[in-house]
Amino acid sequence: MRGTTIWMKRIGACAGLAMLALAAAPARSAPATPSEIVAAAPAGDWIAIPAEDLLVMTLAPDAAGKPREVLIQLVPAPFSQGWVGNIRTLARAHWYDGTAVVRVQDNYVTQWGDPEGETPDKAKPLPPGINPVPPGDYVATPPAALAKRWESDVAAWRKAFHAALDKRDHDRAHAMLAALARGDAYADKTGFFAGWPYASDRTRFWPVHCYGTVGVGRGMAPDTGSGAELYAVIGHAPRPLDRNIAVAGRVVAGIEHLSSLPRGTGPLGFYEDPAERVAVIALRLASDLPEAQRPHVQYLSTESESFARYVHARANRQDAFFTVPAGGVDICNLPVPIRPTP
Amino acid sequence: MRGTTIWMKRIGACAGLAMLALAAAPARSAPATPSEIVAAAPAGDWIAIPAEDLLVMTLAPDAAGKPREVLIQLVPAPFSQGWVGNIRTLARAHWYDGTAVVRVQDNYVTQWGDPEGETPDKAKPLPPGINPVPPGDYVATPPAALAKRWESDVAAWRKAFHAALDKRDHDRAHAMLAALARGDAYADKTGFFAGWPYASDRTRFWPVHCYGTVGVGRGMAPDTGSGAELYAVIGHAPRPLDRNIAVAGRVVAGIEHLSSLPRGTGPLGFYEDPAERVAVIALRLASDLPEAQRPHVQYLSTESESFARYVHARANRQDAFFTVPAGGVDICNLPVPIRPTP
């Protein structure tokens, strides 16, 4: 991971991104749209997704015969690496080939895997090398750089707050409290690090479930779930899943092939008629494909000045028809910009 | 509107629902799922949606010939009533019949209206009685009951906070600050009133854009948008639209007919080929239908004890596979339960 971060940059409080957005804007002549800022980002602000972190999932063509390809970036260390290892093993064994999308629950998830996975005598055997993963992998200790910035920001906020109280400057103290309350409902703070959105309670941090997040289906016990059953979020961010289910990655292209599928009519959106399922033709690591067939994708560095401007613009939109800037933005309304490598 | 509210009930701070969720749980023997709580709600906790507030939109049948019906509840006063009046006029004039879904943008909106609406000489003429609406209708002054509770809750929080500081009980003060930071990124507070989710900055309140929210498409000026062009949210809550675009209602049944449509490939998700459009066969007020054809739908009173338990359960899930309760929940992860009248 890169050592710098916008986590809590420029602000001194606990509320995270929402407050970052309230910080001073970079000087500009006219409000730019978030997409203009992204389009203007210099080449050096873009980081290639390594081929060994990129999954290429080919679904059966649609009714009109059009191909459907979904690209998924695997989540980096220190999270979920047990499951990520299993997913690489399953992909290399071509295990996912012939499985199917079995469940589409509106405003929640599209899930794929072995339709007979729950039936012991019919389930497709897993290849050698698939290991159980301890639930401890759901969270991690923040890297030292993050923890240090957090502590120094909190200390600065406290100092300023106590100074306001000592001076009996109650207007300032109350404004600081009001700004503090512009936070995240699920965590003490949220932010970005090395290209991914995270939440934190100061002693631990964890990846968050946003639109397009790919997670590991599992049973009732937290150490179940091998990585053979995966889902992608296709609705409002189901943040209560954070720390309960492993984030394995995120869809970086082709989410529409998962989000626009007919919803299942069975409980939890499972397809009742096997004919409704969409076959997974192949799921490969890009690094296992011949060079000519590999997709090449980049993400905008979350440590770049372009990304800071993008966050500010999304939190304070005044372009196009926007007349009332929100003055804040939640972590899942800040999708990390992705593009095909030019 | 009913006079009671769970807005800030039981808690004394500015952060709203996230903190409501942290308040003491109703005594229970075992954690119930949100759906169990809703299923167990007594009949008296359910409120019928009046037929004059319910729109019935019939889309062309799907490829398999299955009918597609979408039910939309219009937003109550004091918001957006100019547009709501226009929508009732357009529905009574059968103006929407023969219009179409023209735009489906992934993780954002499905929009319907006159495909030629932007072309002055081809646009379908609006019926008499369609009035321009001042943008002031986007927000309103909170009802007195809300404002009073808010002030008293804020006063109680301040008193307790200052008492902790006076006693030099810094642990307590910091815990209060940490809880305060569990808020909403877009507003000082959020809550429910008379069945609808709102956000507020204390002096004003406004309806929020969540999954399924129906809004009024408009041009660049805030007083444009007649109600002839409508959209439904089909992705992560686009809260930056709050206060910028009028909330006209919410989908209470059949959202899957809008959310699972193929995404448009033109700019902003507009369909490039007119053949991709889905025809709106009819859009009627339920009150204009013969009694035998009227759908009957209820919502769970947001002032009921059942709803308070539902909110608590969604904020602290420990049922099924959940092992780490979130300790909070955002306003858009609390869809107001809806059911066909039994």
XYZ file of C-alpha atoms in Angstrom:
684
model
C 0.000 0.000 0.000
C 1.125 3.540 -0.626
C 2.181 5.439 2.426
C 0.219 8.667 1.954
C -3.508 9.089 2.326
C -6.314 11.602 2.234
C -7.745 9.973 5.339
C -8.562 12.957 7.537
C -6.245 15.185 5.526
C -6.758 18.900 6.177
C -9.396 18.474 8.895
C -9.228 17.917 12.593
C -12.210 15.895 13.786
C -13.683 12.430 14.028
C -16.347 12.622 11.392
C -14.275 11.757 8.360
C -15.212 12.353 4.783
C -18.274 14.389 5.428
C -16.055 16.935 7.070
C -13.315 16.617 4.531
C -15.923 17.829 2.104
C -16.560 20.886 4.215
C -12.902 21.891 4.119
C -11.696 24.692 1.895
C -12.073 23.992 -1.807
C -9.069 24.136 -4.088
C -9.161 27.569 -5.769
C -11.133 27.361 -9.024
C -12.656 29.827 -11.432
C -15.923 27.872 -11.912
C -17.363 24.736 -10.404
C -16.250 21.669 -12.340
C -18.255 18.464 -12.457
C -16.791 15.379 -10.803
C -16.419 13.802 -14.266
C -14.543 16.848 -15.593
C -12.114 16.602 -12.689
C -11.579 12.896 -13.347
C -11.150 13.472 -17.099
C -8.524 16.149 -16.370
C -6.500 13.997 -13.953
C -2.894 13.639 -15.170
C -1.698 10.191 -16.290
C 0.444 9.918 -13.168
C -2.650 9.953 -10.941
C -3.861 6.664 -12.442
C -2.703 3.304 -11.075
C -2.910 0.058 -13.045
C -4.789 -2.825 -11.449
C -2.322 -5.744 -11.522
C -3.471 -8.638 -13.745
C -3.211 -11.044 -10.801
C -5.795 -8.954 -8.898
C -8.284 -8.845 -11.773
C -10.972 -11.481 -12.386
C -12.646 -11.778 -15.793
C -16.088 -13.392 -15.528
C -17.824 -14.352 -18.774
C -21.571 -14.907 -18.447
C -23.746 -16.557 -21.086
C -24.677 -14.035 -23.820
C -27.964 -12.157 -23.354
C -31.192 -12.905 -25.248
C -29.961 -10.789 -28.186
C -26.714 -12.766 -28.296
C -24.588 -9.954 -26.879
C -21.574 -11.039 -24.791
C -21.593 -10.249 -21.060
C -18.265 -9.739 -19.309
C -17.769 -8.600 -15.710
C -14.390 -7.441 -14.355
C -13.726 -7.744 -10.622
C -10.760 -6.315 -8.727
C -9.751 -8.444 -5.705
C -9.410 -6.621 -2.382
C -5.804 -5.985 -1.284
C -4.093 -7.110 1.930
C -4.578 -7.087 4.845
C -8.245 -8.028 4.401
C -9.905 -11.266 3.341
C -6.674 -12.720 1.969
C -7.702 -16.272 2.925
C -10.804 -16.010 0.749
C -8.935 -14.157 -1.988
C -6.417 -17.029 -2.035
C -9.277 -19.544 -2.349
C -10.852 -17.529 -5.173
C -7.541 -17.534 -7.090
C -7.301 -21.322 -6.572
C -10.910 -21.849 -7.728
C -10.359 -19.646 -10.803
C -7.127 -21.472 -11.739
C -8.937 -24.831 -11.379
C -11.691 -23.473 -13.715
C -14.066 -24.439 -10.907
C -16.511 -21.562 -11.503
C -17.020 -22.581 -15.154
C -20.481 -24.099 -15.468
C -21.770 -22.532 -12.244
C -24.510 -19.896 -12.528
C -26.155 -16.762 -11.200
C -28.686 -18.329 -8.836
C -30.089 -15.335 -6.962
C -31.014 -11.725 -7.743
C -32.641 -9.890 -4.827
C -33.828 -6.385 -5.656
C -31.944 -3.556 -3.925
C -29.533 -6.076 -2.422
C -27.358 -8.649 -4.231
C -26.770 -10.785 -7.322
C -25.181 -14.083 -6.296
C -23.445 -16.819 -8.295
C -22.036 -20.230 -7.527
C -22.923 -23.924 -7.630
C -26.738 -24.261 -7.807
C -26.392 -27.579 -5.936
C -23.914 -26.206 -3.423
C -26.262 -26.751 -0.495
C -26.962 -30.412 -1.395
C -24.027 -32.499 -0.084
C -24.380 -35.436 -2.505
C -24.871 -33.213 -5.564
C -22.499 -30.334 -4.764
C -19.617 -29.781 -7.176
C -16.435 -30.908 -5.365
C -13.992 -28.130 -4.537
C -10.431 -28.454 -5.858
C -7.495 -29.177 -3.527
C -6.064 -26.204 -1.665
C -9.316 -24.555 -0.518
C -8.856 -23.581 3.113
C -11.258 -22.404 5.813
C -10.694 -18.780 6.778
C -10.901 -17.397 10.322
C -13.469 -14.574 10.741
C -10.672 -12.392 12.124
C -9.869 -11.595 8.498
C -12.940 -9.310 8.391
C -11.070 -6.488 10.153
C -7.467 -5.374 10.622
C -5.338 -3.007 12.648
C -4.924 0.270 10.759
C -1.492 0.779 9.176
C 0.782 2.954 11.337
C 0.490 5.920 8.932
C -3.303 5.926 9.249
C -3.316 5.465 13.015
C -0.822 8.283 13.461
C -2.784 10.724 11.329
C -5.994 9.764 13.116
C -4.489 10.406 16.557
C -2.990 13.722 15.533
C -6.248 14.889 13.919
C -8.283 13.925 16.975
C -5.778 15.688 19.258
C -5.942 18.836 17.128
C -9.739 18.816 17.184
C -9.829 18.352 20.944
C -7.330 21.155 21.458
C -9.344 23.574 19.322
C -12.592 22.524 20.967
C -11.244 22.959 24.485
C -9.760 26.317 23.503
C -13.187 27.469 22.340
C -14.722 26.317 25.629
C -11.988 28.013 27.674
C -12.634 31.268 25.800
C -16.381 30.753 26.361
C -16.716 30.960 22.567
C -19.856 28.852 22.583
C -20.779 29.694 18.992
C -17.516 28.216 17.783
C -17.862 25.163 20.068
C -21.394 24.507 18.880
C -20.392 24.909 15.238
C -17.631 22.360 15.837
C -20.181 19.973 17.372
C -22.620 20.464 14.507
C -19.867 19.701 11.992
C -18.850 16.657 14.013
C -22.381 15.290 13.744
C -22.036 15.176 9.922
C -20.660 11.671 10.060
C -21.241 8.073 9.107
C -24.017 6.014 10.719
C -21.958 2.811 10.871
C -18.482 3.773 12.005
C -16.533 6.424 13.861
C -14.925 7.407 10.594
C -14.619 6.532 6.945
C -11.985 7.255 4.330
C -9.875 5.979 1.477
C -6.543 4.232 1.506
C -4.637 2.871 -1.492
C -7.692 2.967 -3.733
C -10.304 1.408 -1.431
C -13.032 2.756 0.859
C -12.777 1.799 4.512
C -14.497 2.428 7.819
C -12.828 2.471 11.204
C -13.470 2.587 14.933
C -9.905 3.869 15.499
C -8.459 0.550 16.744
C -9.593 -1.470 13.705
C -10.491 -0.756 10.112
C -12.432 -2.716 7.510
C -13.595 -2.503 3.884
C -17.178 -1.294 3.409
C -20.076 -2.718 1.387
C -20.999 -0.226 -1.342
C -22.747 -0.615 -4.703
C -20.645 -3.061 -6.734
C -18.814 -4.593 -3.765
C -18.181 -8.325 -4.203
C -18.489 -10.477 -1.080
C -18.213 -14.076 0.026
C -21.485 -15.932 0.583
C -21.490 -18.040 3.719
C -23.648 -20.055 6.130
C -24.640 -19.126 9.668
C -21.173 -19.580 11.233
C -18.655 -16.816 10.486
C -15.910 -19.302 9.510
C -18.034 -20.800 6.730
C -17.825 -19.515 3.161
C -14.991 -20.753 0.982
C -15.150 -18.182 -1.826
C -17.001 -20.610 -4.132
C -20.213 -18.600 -3.624
C -19.874 -14.902 -4.444
C -22.256 -11.961 -4.637
C -22.183 -8.380 -5.916
C -24.147 -5.534 -4.298
C -26.772 -4.124 -6.711
C -28.621 -1.678 -4.426
C -28.261 0.818 -1.610
C -25.067 0.127 0.344
C -25.874 -2.740 2.765
C -23.431 -1.463 5.361
C -24.766 -3.755 8.130
C -22.881 -6.518 6.258
C -19.589 -4.771 7.125
C -17.525 -6.929 9.535
C -20.076 -9.754 9.131
C -19.270 -10.952 5.630
C -15.932 -10.863 3.841
C -15.410 -8.244 1.157
C -13.524 -10.042 -1.621
C -13.423 -7.323 -4.250
C -15.422 -4.915 -6.369
C -16.878 -4.868 -9.845
C -14.810 -2.473 -11.983
C -16.661 -3.055 -15.286
C -19.858 -4.742 -16.413
C -21.932 -4.296 -13.232
C -24.970 -3.729 -15.503
C -24.830 -7.398 -16.515
C -25.527 -8.287 -12.867
C -27.771 -5.383 -11.793
C -30.265 -5.566 -14.687
C -31.011 -9.298 -14.434
C -34.607 -10.288 -13.670
C -35.225 -10.495 -9.925
C -35.762 -13.987 -8.511
C -39.234 -14.712 -7.184
C -38.209 -17.255 -4.536
C -37.270 -16.414 -0.929
C -34.228 -14.061 -0.815
C -34.511 -13.600 -4.576
C -33.387 -17.121 -5.530
C -34.515 -18.185 -8.994
C -37.281 -20.778 -8.652
C -36.939 -22.122 -12.180
C -33.438 -23.376 -13.111
C -34.086 -22.004 -16.616
C -33.901 -18.483 -15.151
C -30.275 -18.952 -14.086
C -27.521 -17.257 -16.078
C -24.574 -19.554 -16.728
C -21.043 -18.565 -15.756
C -19.117 -19.642 -18.849
C -15.687 -18.871 -17.420
C -14.044 -16.987 -14.570
C -10.320 -16.375 -14.942
C -7.552 -14.329 -13.384
C -6.443 -11.827 -16.012
C -2.859 -12.962 -15.315
C -3.803 -16.474 -16.487
C -5.073 -15.194 -19.851
C -2.794 -14.764 -22.877
C -1.460 -11.188 -22.919
C -3.576 -10.296 -25.981
C -6.797 -11.214 -24.135
C -6.058 -9.418 -20.871
C -8.164 -6.394 -20.032
C -6.166 -3.443 -18.690
C -7.852 -1.222 -16.136
C -6.722 1.672 -13.945
C -8.116 3.396 -10.854
C -7.611 6.981 -9.785
C -5.138 7.141 -6.909
C -7.060 8.025 -3.751
C -3.914 9.784 -2.565
C -3.865 12.153 -5.556
C -4.868 15.802 -5.618
C -7.327 14.880 -8.410
C -9.124 12.518 -6.071
C -9.297 15.149 -3.315
C -10.869 17.536 -5.829
C -13.275 14.828 -6.988
C -14.389 14.227 -3.386
C -14.857 17.929 -2.807
C -16.878 18.331 -6.009
C -19.143 15.403 -5.200
C -19.766 16.770 -1.714
C -20.536 20.286 -2.918
C -22.119 19.948 -6.338
C -22.967 23.267 -7.917
C -22.518 22.228 -11.530
C -25.389 21.478 -13.946
C -28.769 21.745 -12.187
C -27.386 21.617 -8.617
C -28.124 24.809 -6.713
C -27.865 23.643 -3.073
C -24.495 22.006 -2.361
C -24.946 19.133 0.123
C -21.866 20.077 2.154
C -21.059 16.413 2.695
C -21.051 13.022 1.045
C -21.152 9.448 2.296
C -18.355 7.011 1.536
C -20.531 4.969 -0.874
C -21.435 8.014 -2.971
C -17.725 8.333 -3.776
C -17.040 5.481 -6.174
C -13.331 5.340 -6.943
C -12.990 6.323 -10.626
C -12.017 3.410 -12.893
C -11.063 3.500 -16.588
C -9.690 1.220 -19.290
C -5.966 1.883 -19.629
C -5.660 4.453 -22.465
C -49.855 14.501 9.648
C -49.994 12.702 12.945
C -48.714 14.651 15.895
C -46.345 12.135 17.467
C -43.023 11.076 16.058
C -40.025 8.933 16.784
C -37.781 11.776 15.616
C -35.126 11.966 18.316
C -37.283 10.003 20.767
C -35.332 8.602 23.724
C -32.050 10.244 22.825
C -30.552 13.602 23.488
C -28.194 14.621 20.723
C -27.972 15.979 17.211
C -27.011 12.884 15.301
C -30.440 11.428 14.733
C -31.237 7.899 13.790
C -27.800 6.486 14.142
C -28.006 7.379 17.800
C -31.577 6.298 18.170
C -30.268 2.909 17.226
C -27.723 3.052 20.042
C -30.426 3.685 22.630
C -31.672 0.960 24.948
C -33.394 -1.900 23.125
C -36.933 -2.917 24.019
C -36.590 -5.938 26.370
C -36.651 -9.173 24.317
C -35.779 -12.789 24.938
C -33.967 -13.339 21.625
C -33.045 -11.096 18.710
C -35.886 -10.932 16.195
C -35.306 -10.194 12.537
C -36.659 -6.921 11.154
C -39.161 -8.943 9.066
C -40.373 -10.858 12.123
C -40.998 -7.565 13.910
C -42.921 -6.222 10.922
C -44.923 -9.461 10.559
C -45.864 -9.283 14.262
C -47.003 -5.633 14.145
C -50.640 -5.336 15.264
C -53.242 -4.293 12.688
C -53.549 -0.904 14.395
C -49.929 -0.060 13.524
C -50.731 -0.127 9.796
C -52.059 2.917 7.970
C -53.881 2.736 4.634
C -52.476 4.821 1.770
C -55.434 6.916 0.528
C -56.495 6.068 -3.027
C -56.031 9.709 -4.063
C -52.339 9.467 -3.057
C -51.684 6.261 -5.000
C -50.609 6.127 -8.649
C -51.020 2.939 -10.677
C -48.599 2.821 -13.615
C -49.059 0.036 -16.166
C -46.029 -0.615 -18.360
C -46.064 -2.708 -21.522
C -45.848 -6.426 -20.666
C -42.358 -7.952 -20.564
C -40.866 -10.191 -23.291
C -42.651 -13.207 -21.798
C -45.966 -11.339 -21.864
C -46.139 -10.839 -18.096
C -47.903 -7.661 -16.939
C -45.833 -4.948 -15.256
C -47.525 -2.688 -12.720
C -45.804 -0.089 -10.531
C -47.534 1.557 -7.542
C -46.342 4.985 -6.421
C -47.385 6.839 -3.265
C -47.388 10.633 -3.669
C -45.487 12.632 -1.058
C -47.689 14.378 1.536
C -47.837 18.081 2.358
C -46.044 20.351 2.971
C -43.584 19.267 0.255
C -43.748 19.356 -3.527
C -47.508 19.919 -3.546
C -47.320 22.053 -6.714
C -45.779 19.169 -8.636
C -48.045 16.617 -6.949
C -51.036 18.687 -8.124
C -49.652 18.736 -11.674
C -49.094 14.953 -11.576
C -52.727 14.403 -10.497
C -53.868 16.674 -13.365
C -51.663 14.838 -15.893
C -52.924 11.433 -14.665
C -56.582 12.539 -14.872
C -55.991 13.839 -18.421
C -54.457 10.405 -19.287
C -51.464 12.434 -20.453
C -48.870 9.830 -19.430
C -50.558 7.111 -21.551
C -48.369 6.485 -24.557
C -45.242 8.000 -23.012
C -42.319 5.684 -22.252
C -39.344 4.791 -20.107
C -36.621 6.681 -21.962
C -33.623 6.399 -19.647
C -32.121 3.775 -17.338
C -28.799 4.799 -15.796
C -27.127 2.127 -13.700
C -26.910 2.836 -9.961
C -28.946 5.999 -10.451
C -32.415 6.387 -12.013
C -35.066 5.013 -14.376
C -36.885 7.915 -16.031
C -40.138 8.065 -17.996
C -42.009 10.743 -19.921
C -42.477 12.103 -23.429
C -39.572 10.910 -25.628
C -40.005 14.114 -27.674
C -40.382 16.325 -24.605
C -37.192 18.272 -25.395
C -38.206 19.014 -29.000
C -40.614 21.981 -28.926
C -42.431 21.232 -32.207
C -42.820 17.520 -31.474
C -43.477 17.598 -27.713
C -46.827 16.255 -26.534
C -48.865 19.286 -25.399
C -49.573 19.451 -21.671
C -53.219 19.619 -20.571
C -54.693 22.811 -19.065
C -54.018 23.398 -15.390
C -50.295 22.563 -15.320
C -48.583 25.255 -13.264
C -44.954 26.192 -12.716
C -43.792 25.488 -9.160
C -41.471 27.700 -7.100
C -38.299 25.913 -5.925
C -39.180 26.905 -2.354
C -41.360 23.794 -2.299
C -38.203 21.674 -1.969
C -37.976 22.405 1.772
C -40.328 23.393 4.587
C -40.296 24.651 8.146
C -40.522 21.692 10.526
C -43.920 21.237 12.194
C -43.997 22.710 15.712
C -44.000 19.281 17.374
C -40.774 18.349 15.596
C -39.076 21.665 16.234
C -39.958 21.535 19.921
C -38.644 18.012 20.407
C -35.471 18.898 18.525
C -34.791 21.932 20.719
C -35.444 20.032 23.909
C -33.235 17.118 22.842
C -30.389 19.443 21.893
C -30.742 21.299 25.202
C -30.652 18.019 27.155
C -27.549 16.881 25.265
C -25.753 20.163 25.883
C -26.632 20.082 29.576
C -25.296 16.543 29.996
C -22.173 17.360 27.983
C -21.389 20.491 29.972
C -22.022 18.582 33.218
C -19.437 15.989 32.139
C -16.930 18.775 31.363
C -17.611 20.534 34.687
C -16.964 17.267 36.523
C -13.829 16.796 34.412
C -15.338 13.443 33.353
C -13.467 13.456 30.069
C -14.207 9.795 29.314
C -17.926 10.524 29.377
C -17.504 13.711 27.325
C -15.449 11.933 24.697
C -17.912 9.037 24.532
C -20.664 11.599 23.938
C -18.613 13.177 21.148
C -17.890 9.796 19.555
C -21.610 8.959 19.588
C -22.398 12.378 18.133
C -20.093 11.654 15.204
C -22.283 8.673 14.227
C -24.474 10.832 12.046
C -25.597 11.538 8.529
C -23.204 12.963 5.929
C -25.830 15.234 4.329
C -27.803 16.813 7.139
C -27.644 17.734 10.806
C -30.228 15.075 11.494
C -32.544 12.549 9.906
C -35.740 10.889 11.048
C -39.258 9.799 10.198
C -42.510 11.698 10.390
C -45.941 10.440 9.347
C -44.513 7.583 7.315
C -41.763 9.386 5.405
C -38.004 9.784 5.829
C -36.732 13.329 6.195
C -33.518 15.231 6.821
C -33.201 18.540 8.601
C -30.821 21.363 9.420
C -33.034 22.369 12.390
C -34.660 25.374 10.728
C -35.882 23.491 7.631
C -36.667 19.888 6.757
C -36.965 18.043 3.471
C -37.735 14.575 2.066
C -34.666 12.473 1.181
C -33.739 10.570 -1.977
C -33.529 6.858 -1.136
C -33.873 3.720 -3.264
C -37.357 3.817 -4.827
C -37.857 7.572 -4.366
C -39.763 9.157 -7.266
C -38.681 12.633 -8.310
C -39.484 15.329 -10.836
C -37.124 15.603 -13.799
C -36.248 19.200 -14.676
C -33.973 21.444 -16.710
C -31.151 23.639 -15.440
C -33.350 26.215 -13.674
C -34.897 25.101 -10.379
C -38.390 26.320 -11.356
C -38.468 24.058 -14.417
C -39.976 20.571 -14.257
C -43.738 20.228 -14.518
C -44.185 16.676 -13.259
C -44.553 15.325 -16.801
C -41.065 13.806 -16.591
C -40.571 11.490 -13.591
C -37.789 9.196 -12.386
C -37.358 6.502 -9.755
C -34.082 5.896 -7.904
C -32.674 2.404 -8.674
C -29.303 2.571 -6.916
C -27.427 3.862 -3.890
C -29.301 6.799 -2.362
C -28.352 9.887 -4.454
C -28.655 12.201 -1.471
C -26.939 15.147 -3.244
C -30.268 15.474 -5.120
C -31.979 16.419 -1.824
C -33.151 20.060 -1.934
C -32.153 20.240 -5.625
C -34.902 18.161 -7.200
C -38.469 17.703 -6.000
C -39.380 14.420 -4.330
C -42.835 13.563 -5.678
C -43.353 10.142 -4.115
C -41.988 6.652 -3.716
C -42.489 3.290 -5.371
C -44.458 1.062 -2.975
C -44.768 -1.975 -5.274
C -43.246 -3.147 -8.552
C -39.865 -1.364 -8.303
C -38.312 -4.464 -9.936
C -40.065 -3.539 -13.195
C -38.002 -0.328 -13.244
C -34.745 -1.515 -11.641
C -34.175 -4.601 -13.808
C -34.620 -2.884 -17.184
C -31.634 -2.923 -19.550
C -29.364 0.075 -18.974
C -29.339 2.695 -21.716
C -26.091 3.026 -23.644
C -26.429 6.738 -24.504
C -25.175 9.620 -22.344
C -26.850 9.585 -18.873
C -28.329 6.157 -19.680
C -30.797 7.376 -22.307
C -31.902 4.650 -24.716
C -30.291 5.271 -28.109
C -32.707 3.081 -30.045
C -36.403 4.001 -29.651
C -37.163 0.258 -29.811
C -35.520 -0.115 -26.386
C -38.101 2.144 -24.724
C -40.768 0.568 -22.533
C -44.214 2.024 -23.185
C -46.293 3.491 -20.368
C -49.729 2.032 -21.196
C -51.560 3.943 -18.481
C -50.919 5.958 -15.330
C -53.963 6.511 -13.100
C -54.782 7.724 -9.637
C -56.194 4.716 -7.763
C -59.121 6.959 -6.752
C -60.028 7.339 -10.451
C -60.232 3.565 -10.950
C -63.428 1.587 -10.338
C -63.395 0.318 -6.736
C -62.909 -3.311 -7.864
C -59.684 -2.380 -9.701
C -58.125 -0.274 -6.953
C -55.038 -1.663 -5.239
C -55.076 -1.289 -1.440
C -51.751 -0.765 0.287
C -50.709 0.058 3.855
C -47.535 1.361 5.458
C -46.264 0.723 8.976
C -46.820 3.809 11.117
C -43.453 5.398 11.801
C -44.897 6.557 15.123
C -45.618 2.982 16.253
C -43.683 0.919 18.769
C -43.344 -1.734 16.041
C -41.474 0.742 13.852
C -39.167 1.732 16.731
C -38.360 -1.957 17.225
C -37.830 -2.405 13.493
C -35.356 0.504 13.449
C -33.520 -0.893 16.454
C -33.329 -4.368 14.901
C -31.997 -3.048 11.599
C -29.374 -0.992 13.405
C -28.216 -3.876 15.583
C -28.721 -7.050 13.578
C -27.736 -10.163 15.468
C -30.199 -12.521 13.826
C -29.297 -15.069 11.143
C -25.603 -14.822 10.185
C -25.009 -11.375 11.743
C -22.465 -11.523 14.560
C -21.265 -7.883 14.747
C -24.190 -5.460 15.232
C -23.519 -2.216 13.339
C -24.717 -0.003 16.193
C -26.265 2.410 13.723
C -28.157 2.631 10.456
C -28.583 5.303 7.810
C -32.002 6.691 6.932
C -32.048 4.967 3.517
C -31.366 1.536 5.009
C -34.685 1.882 6.844
C -37.308 1.437 4.128
C -40.748 2.045 5.624
C -42.519 -1.347 5.562
C -45.336 -1.555 2.998
C -47.879 -4.360 2.500
C -51.039 -5.100 0.511
C -54.011 -4.507 2.796
C -54.851 -7.946 4.276
